[in-house]
CSV table of N, CA and C in Angstrom, one decimal:
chain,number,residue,atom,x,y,z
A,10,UNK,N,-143.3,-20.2,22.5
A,10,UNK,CA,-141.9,-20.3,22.9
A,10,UNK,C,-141.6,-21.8,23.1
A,11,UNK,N,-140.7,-22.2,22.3
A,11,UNK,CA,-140.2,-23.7,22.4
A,11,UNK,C,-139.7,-23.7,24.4
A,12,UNK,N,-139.9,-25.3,25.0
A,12,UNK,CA,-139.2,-25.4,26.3
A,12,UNK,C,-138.2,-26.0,26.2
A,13,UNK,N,-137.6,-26.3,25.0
A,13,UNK,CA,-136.7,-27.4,24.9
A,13,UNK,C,-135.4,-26.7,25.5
A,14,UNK,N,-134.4,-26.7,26.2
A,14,UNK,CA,-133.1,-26.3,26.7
A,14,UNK,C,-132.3,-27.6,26.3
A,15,UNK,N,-130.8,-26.9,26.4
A,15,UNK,CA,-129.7,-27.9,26.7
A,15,UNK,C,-128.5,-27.1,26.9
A,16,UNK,N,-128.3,-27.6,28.3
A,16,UNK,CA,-127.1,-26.9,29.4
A,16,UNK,C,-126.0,-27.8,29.4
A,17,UNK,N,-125.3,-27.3,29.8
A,17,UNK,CA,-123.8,-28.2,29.9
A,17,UNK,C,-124.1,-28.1,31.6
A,18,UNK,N,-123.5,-28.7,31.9
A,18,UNK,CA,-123.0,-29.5,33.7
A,18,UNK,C,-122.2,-30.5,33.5
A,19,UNK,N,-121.7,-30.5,34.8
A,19,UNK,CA,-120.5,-31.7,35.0
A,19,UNK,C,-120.4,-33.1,34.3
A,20,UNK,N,-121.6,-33.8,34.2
A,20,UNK,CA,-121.6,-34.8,33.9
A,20,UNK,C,-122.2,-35.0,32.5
A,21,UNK,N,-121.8,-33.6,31.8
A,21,UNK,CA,-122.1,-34.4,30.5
A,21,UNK,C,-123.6,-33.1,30.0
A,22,UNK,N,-124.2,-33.2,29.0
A,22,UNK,CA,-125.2,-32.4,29.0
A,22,UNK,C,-126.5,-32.7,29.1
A,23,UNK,N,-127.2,-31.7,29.8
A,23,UNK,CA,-128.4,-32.0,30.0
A,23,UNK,C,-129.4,-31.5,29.5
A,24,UNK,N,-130.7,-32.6,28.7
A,24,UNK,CA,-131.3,-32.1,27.8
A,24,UNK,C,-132.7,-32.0,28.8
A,25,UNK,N,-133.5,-31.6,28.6
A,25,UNK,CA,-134.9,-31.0,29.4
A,25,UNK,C,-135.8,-31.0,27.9
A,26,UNK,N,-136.5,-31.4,27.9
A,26,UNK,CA,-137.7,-31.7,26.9
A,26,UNK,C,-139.1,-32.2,27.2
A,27,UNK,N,-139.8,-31.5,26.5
A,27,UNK,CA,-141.8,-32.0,26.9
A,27,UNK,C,-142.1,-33.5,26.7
A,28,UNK,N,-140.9,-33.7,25.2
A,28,UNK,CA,-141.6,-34.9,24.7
A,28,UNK,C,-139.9,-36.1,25.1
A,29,UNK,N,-139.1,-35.8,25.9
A,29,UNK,CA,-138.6,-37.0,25.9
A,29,UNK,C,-138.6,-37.3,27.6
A,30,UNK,N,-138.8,-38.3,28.2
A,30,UNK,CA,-139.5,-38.4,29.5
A,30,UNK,C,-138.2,-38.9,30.2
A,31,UNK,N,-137.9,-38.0,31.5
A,31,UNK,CA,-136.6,-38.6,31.7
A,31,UNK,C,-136.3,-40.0,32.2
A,32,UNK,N,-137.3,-40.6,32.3
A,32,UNK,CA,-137.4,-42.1,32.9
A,32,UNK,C,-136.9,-42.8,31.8
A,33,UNK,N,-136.2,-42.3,30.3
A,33,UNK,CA,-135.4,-43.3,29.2
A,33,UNK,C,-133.6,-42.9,29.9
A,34,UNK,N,-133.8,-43.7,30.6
A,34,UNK,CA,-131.8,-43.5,30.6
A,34,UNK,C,-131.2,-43.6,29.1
A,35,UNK,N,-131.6,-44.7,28.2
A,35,UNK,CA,-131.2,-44.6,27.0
A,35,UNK,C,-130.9,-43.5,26.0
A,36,UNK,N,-131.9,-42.7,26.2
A,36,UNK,CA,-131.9,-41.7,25.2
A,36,UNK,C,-131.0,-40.3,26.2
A,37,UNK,N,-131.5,-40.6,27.8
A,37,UNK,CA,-130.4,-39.5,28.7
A,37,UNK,C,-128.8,-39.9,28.2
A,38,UNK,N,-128.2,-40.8,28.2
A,38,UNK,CA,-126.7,-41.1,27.7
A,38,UNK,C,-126.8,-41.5,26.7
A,39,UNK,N,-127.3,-40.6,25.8
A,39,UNK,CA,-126.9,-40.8,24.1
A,39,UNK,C,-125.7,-39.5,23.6
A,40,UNK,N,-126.6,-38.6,24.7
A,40,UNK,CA,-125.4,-37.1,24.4
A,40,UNK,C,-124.4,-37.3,24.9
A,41,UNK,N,-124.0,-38.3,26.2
A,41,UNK,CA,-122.9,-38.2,26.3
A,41,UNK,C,-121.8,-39.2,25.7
A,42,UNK,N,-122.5,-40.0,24.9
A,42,UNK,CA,-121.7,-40.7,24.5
A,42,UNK,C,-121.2,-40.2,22.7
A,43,UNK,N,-122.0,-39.0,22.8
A,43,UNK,CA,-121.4,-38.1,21.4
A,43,UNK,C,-120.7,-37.2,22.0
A,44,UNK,N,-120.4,-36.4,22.8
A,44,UNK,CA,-119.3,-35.7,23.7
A,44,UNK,C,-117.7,-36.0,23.4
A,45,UNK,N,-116.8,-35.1,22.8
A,45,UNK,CA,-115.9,-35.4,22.4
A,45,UNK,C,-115.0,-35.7,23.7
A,46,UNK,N,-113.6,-36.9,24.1
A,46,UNK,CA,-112.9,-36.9,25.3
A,46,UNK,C,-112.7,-35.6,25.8
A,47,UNK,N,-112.0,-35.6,27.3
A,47,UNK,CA,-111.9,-34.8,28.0
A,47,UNK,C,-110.8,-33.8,27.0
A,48,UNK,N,-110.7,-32.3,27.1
A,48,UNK,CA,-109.4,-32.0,26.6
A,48,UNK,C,-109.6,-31.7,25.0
A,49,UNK,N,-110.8,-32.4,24.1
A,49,UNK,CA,-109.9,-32.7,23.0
A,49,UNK,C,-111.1,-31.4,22.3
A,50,UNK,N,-112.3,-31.0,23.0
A,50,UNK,CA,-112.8,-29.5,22.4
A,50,UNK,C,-111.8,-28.6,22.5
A,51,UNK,N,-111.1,-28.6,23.8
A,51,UNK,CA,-110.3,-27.0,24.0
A,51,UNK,C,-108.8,-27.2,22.7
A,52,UNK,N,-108.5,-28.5,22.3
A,52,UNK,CA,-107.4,-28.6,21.6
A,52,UNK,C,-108.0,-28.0,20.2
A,53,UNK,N,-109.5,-28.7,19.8
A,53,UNK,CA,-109.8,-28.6,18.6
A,53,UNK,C,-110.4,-27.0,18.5
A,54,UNK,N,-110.9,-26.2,19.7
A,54,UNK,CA,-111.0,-24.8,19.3
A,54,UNK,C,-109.5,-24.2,19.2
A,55,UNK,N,-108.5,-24.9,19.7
A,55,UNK,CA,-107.1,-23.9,19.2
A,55,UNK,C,-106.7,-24.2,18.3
A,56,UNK,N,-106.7,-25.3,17.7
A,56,UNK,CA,-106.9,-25.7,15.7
A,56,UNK,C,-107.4,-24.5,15.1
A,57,UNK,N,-108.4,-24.3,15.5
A,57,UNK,CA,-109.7,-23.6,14.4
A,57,UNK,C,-109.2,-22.6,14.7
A,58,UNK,N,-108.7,-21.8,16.0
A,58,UNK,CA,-108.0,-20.4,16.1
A,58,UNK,C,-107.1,-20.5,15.3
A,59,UNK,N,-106.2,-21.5,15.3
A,59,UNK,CA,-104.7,-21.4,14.4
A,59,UNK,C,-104.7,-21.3,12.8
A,60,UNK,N,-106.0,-22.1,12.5
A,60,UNK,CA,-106.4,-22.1,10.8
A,60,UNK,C,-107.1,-21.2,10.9
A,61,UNK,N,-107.6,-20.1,11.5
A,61,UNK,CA,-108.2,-18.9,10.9
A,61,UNK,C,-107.1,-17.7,11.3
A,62,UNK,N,-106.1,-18.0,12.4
A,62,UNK,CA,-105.3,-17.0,12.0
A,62,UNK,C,-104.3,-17.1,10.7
A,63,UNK,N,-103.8,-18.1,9.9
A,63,UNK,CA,-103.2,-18.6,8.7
A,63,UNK,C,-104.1,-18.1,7.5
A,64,UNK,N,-105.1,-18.1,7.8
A,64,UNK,CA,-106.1,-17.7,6.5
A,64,UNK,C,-105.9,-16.1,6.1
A,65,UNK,N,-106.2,-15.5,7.7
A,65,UNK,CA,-106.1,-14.2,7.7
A,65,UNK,C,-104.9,-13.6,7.2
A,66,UNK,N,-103.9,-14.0,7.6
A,66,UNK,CA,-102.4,-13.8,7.4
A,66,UNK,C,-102.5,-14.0,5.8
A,67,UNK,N,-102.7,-15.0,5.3
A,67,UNK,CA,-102.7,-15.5,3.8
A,67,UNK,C,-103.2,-14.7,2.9
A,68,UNK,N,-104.6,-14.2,3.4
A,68,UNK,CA,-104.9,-12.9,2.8
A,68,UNK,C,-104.7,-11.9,2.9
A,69,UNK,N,-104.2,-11.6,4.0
A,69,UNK,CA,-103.4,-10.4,4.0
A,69,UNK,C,-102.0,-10.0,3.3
A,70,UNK,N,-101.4,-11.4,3.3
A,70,UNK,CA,-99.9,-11.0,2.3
A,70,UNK,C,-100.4,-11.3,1.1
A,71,UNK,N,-101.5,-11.9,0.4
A,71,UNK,CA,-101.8,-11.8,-1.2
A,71,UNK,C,-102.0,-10.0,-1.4
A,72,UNK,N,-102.6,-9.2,0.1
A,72,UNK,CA,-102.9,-8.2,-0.5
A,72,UNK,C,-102.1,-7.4,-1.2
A,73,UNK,N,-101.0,-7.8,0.3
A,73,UNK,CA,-99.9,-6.9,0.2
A,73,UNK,C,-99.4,-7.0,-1.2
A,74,UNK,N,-99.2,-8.3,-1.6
A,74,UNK,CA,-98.8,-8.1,-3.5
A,74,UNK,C,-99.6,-7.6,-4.0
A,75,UNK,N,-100.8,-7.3,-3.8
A,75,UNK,CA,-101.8,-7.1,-4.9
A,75,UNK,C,-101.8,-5.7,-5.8
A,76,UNK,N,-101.1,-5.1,-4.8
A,76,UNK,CA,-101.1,-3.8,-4.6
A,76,UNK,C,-100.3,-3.6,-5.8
A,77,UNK,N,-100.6,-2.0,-6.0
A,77,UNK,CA,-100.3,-1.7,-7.6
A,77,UNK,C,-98.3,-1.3,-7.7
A,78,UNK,N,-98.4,-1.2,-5.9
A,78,UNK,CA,-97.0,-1.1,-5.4
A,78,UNK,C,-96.5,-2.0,-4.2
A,79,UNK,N,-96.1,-3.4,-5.1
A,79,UNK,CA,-96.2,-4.1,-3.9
A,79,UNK,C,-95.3,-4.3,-2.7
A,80,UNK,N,-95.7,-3.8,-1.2
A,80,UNK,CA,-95.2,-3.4,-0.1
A,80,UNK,C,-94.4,-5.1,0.1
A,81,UNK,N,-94.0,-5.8,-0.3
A,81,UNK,CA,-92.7,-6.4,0.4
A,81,UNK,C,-91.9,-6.5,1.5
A,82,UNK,N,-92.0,-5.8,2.5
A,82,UNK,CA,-91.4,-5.4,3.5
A,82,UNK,C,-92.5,-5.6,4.6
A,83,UNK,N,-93.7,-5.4,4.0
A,83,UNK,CA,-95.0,-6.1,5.2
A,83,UNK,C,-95.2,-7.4,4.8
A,84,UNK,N,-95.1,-7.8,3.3
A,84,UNK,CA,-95.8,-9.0,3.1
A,84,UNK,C,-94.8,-10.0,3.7
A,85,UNK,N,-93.8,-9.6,3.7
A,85,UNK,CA,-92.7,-11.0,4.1
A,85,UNK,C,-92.6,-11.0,5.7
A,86,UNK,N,-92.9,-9.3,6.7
A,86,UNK,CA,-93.1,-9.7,8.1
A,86,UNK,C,-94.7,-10.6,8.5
A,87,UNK,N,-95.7,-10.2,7.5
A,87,UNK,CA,-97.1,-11.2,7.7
A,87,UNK,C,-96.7,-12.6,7.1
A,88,UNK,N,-95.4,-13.0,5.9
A,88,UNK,CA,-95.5,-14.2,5.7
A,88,UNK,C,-94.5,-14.7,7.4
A,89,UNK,N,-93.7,-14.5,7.6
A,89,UNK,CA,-92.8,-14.4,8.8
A,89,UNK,C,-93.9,-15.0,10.0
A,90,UNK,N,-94.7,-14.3,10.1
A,90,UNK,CA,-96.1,-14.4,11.1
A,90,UNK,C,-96.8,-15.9,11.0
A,91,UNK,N,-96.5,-16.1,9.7
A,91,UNK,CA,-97.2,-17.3,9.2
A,91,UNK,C,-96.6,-18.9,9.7
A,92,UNK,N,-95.3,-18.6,9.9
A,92,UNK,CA,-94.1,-19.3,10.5
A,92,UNK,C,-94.7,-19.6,11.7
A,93,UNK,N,-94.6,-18.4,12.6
A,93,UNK,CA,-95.2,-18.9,14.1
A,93,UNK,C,-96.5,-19.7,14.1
A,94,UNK,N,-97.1,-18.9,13.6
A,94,UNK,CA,-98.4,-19.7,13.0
A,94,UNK,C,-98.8,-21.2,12.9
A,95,UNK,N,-97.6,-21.7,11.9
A,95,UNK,CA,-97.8,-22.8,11.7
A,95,UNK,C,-97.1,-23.4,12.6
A,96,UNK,N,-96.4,-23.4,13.5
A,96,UNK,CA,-95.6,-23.6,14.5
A,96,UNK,C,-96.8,-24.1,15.7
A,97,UNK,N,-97.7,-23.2,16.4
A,97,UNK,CA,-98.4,-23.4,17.3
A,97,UNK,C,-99.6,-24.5,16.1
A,98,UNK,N,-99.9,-24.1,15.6
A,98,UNK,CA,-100.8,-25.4,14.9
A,98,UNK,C,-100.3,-26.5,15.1
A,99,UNK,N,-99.4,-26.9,14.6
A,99,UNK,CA,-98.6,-27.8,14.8
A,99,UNK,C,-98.5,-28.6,16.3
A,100,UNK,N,-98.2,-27.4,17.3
A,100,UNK,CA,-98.3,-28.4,18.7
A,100,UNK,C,-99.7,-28.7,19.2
A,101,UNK,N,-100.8,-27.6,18.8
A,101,UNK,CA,-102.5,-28.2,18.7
A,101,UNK,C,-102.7,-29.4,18.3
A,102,UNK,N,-102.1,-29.7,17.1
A,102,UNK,CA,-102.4,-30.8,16.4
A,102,UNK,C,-101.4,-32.0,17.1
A,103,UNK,N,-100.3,-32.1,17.6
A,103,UNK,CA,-99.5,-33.0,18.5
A,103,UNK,C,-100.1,-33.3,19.6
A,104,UNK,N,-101.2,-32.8,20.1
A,104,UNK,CA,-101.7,-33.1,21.8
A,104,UNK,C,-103.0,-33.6,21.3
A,105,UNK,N,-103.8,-33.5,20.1
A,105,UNK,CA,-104.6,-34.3,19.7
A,105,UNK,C,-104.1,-35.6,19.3
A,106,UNK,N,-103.3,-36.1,19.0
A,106,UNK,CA,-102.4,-37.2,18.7
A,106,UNK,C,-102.2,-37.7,20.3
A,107,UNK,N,-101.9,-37.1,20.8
A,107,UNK,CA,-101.6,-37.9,22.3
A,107,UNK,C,-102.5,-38.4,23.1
């Protein structure tokens, strides 16, 4: 069984390893200086919520045409959906900007 761990804590993450000795501060603040700013993981997981809910949606109104009778009346309330959609993406993406 590998001992290698890596936990998140306050100050950043902490790595625990056989072969790196904690007496290198160097190599201890390497991770945190790959750590994205404060704020800007929880903005970029609501990106990636917002572009996979648009995907979903997208495929779902291709279905709705696909169909041998195409339902129109769902595909235009899932394209409708798509609106909001791009709406909140949009302010995700404006607070990364800020």
């Amino acid at each position: 069984m590998n001992s290698s761990k890596c936990t998140p804590s306050n100050a950043g993450l902490t790595v625990s390893h056989p072969h790196m000795p904690e007496s290198r501060p160097d190599v201890a603040t390497t991770i945190r200086h790959l750590e994205p700013p404060a704020g800007i993981s929880a903005n970029m997981h609501a990106v990636n919520v917002c572009l996979s809910a648009l995907a979903l949606r997208i495929q779902a109104t291709m279905r709705w045409f696909d169909q041998d009778v195409p339902d129109i009346a769902v595909a235009r309330r899932t394209a409708a959906n798509l609106v909001d959609d791009i709406a909140r993406l949009e302010m995700h993406v404006a607070r990364l900007d800020a």
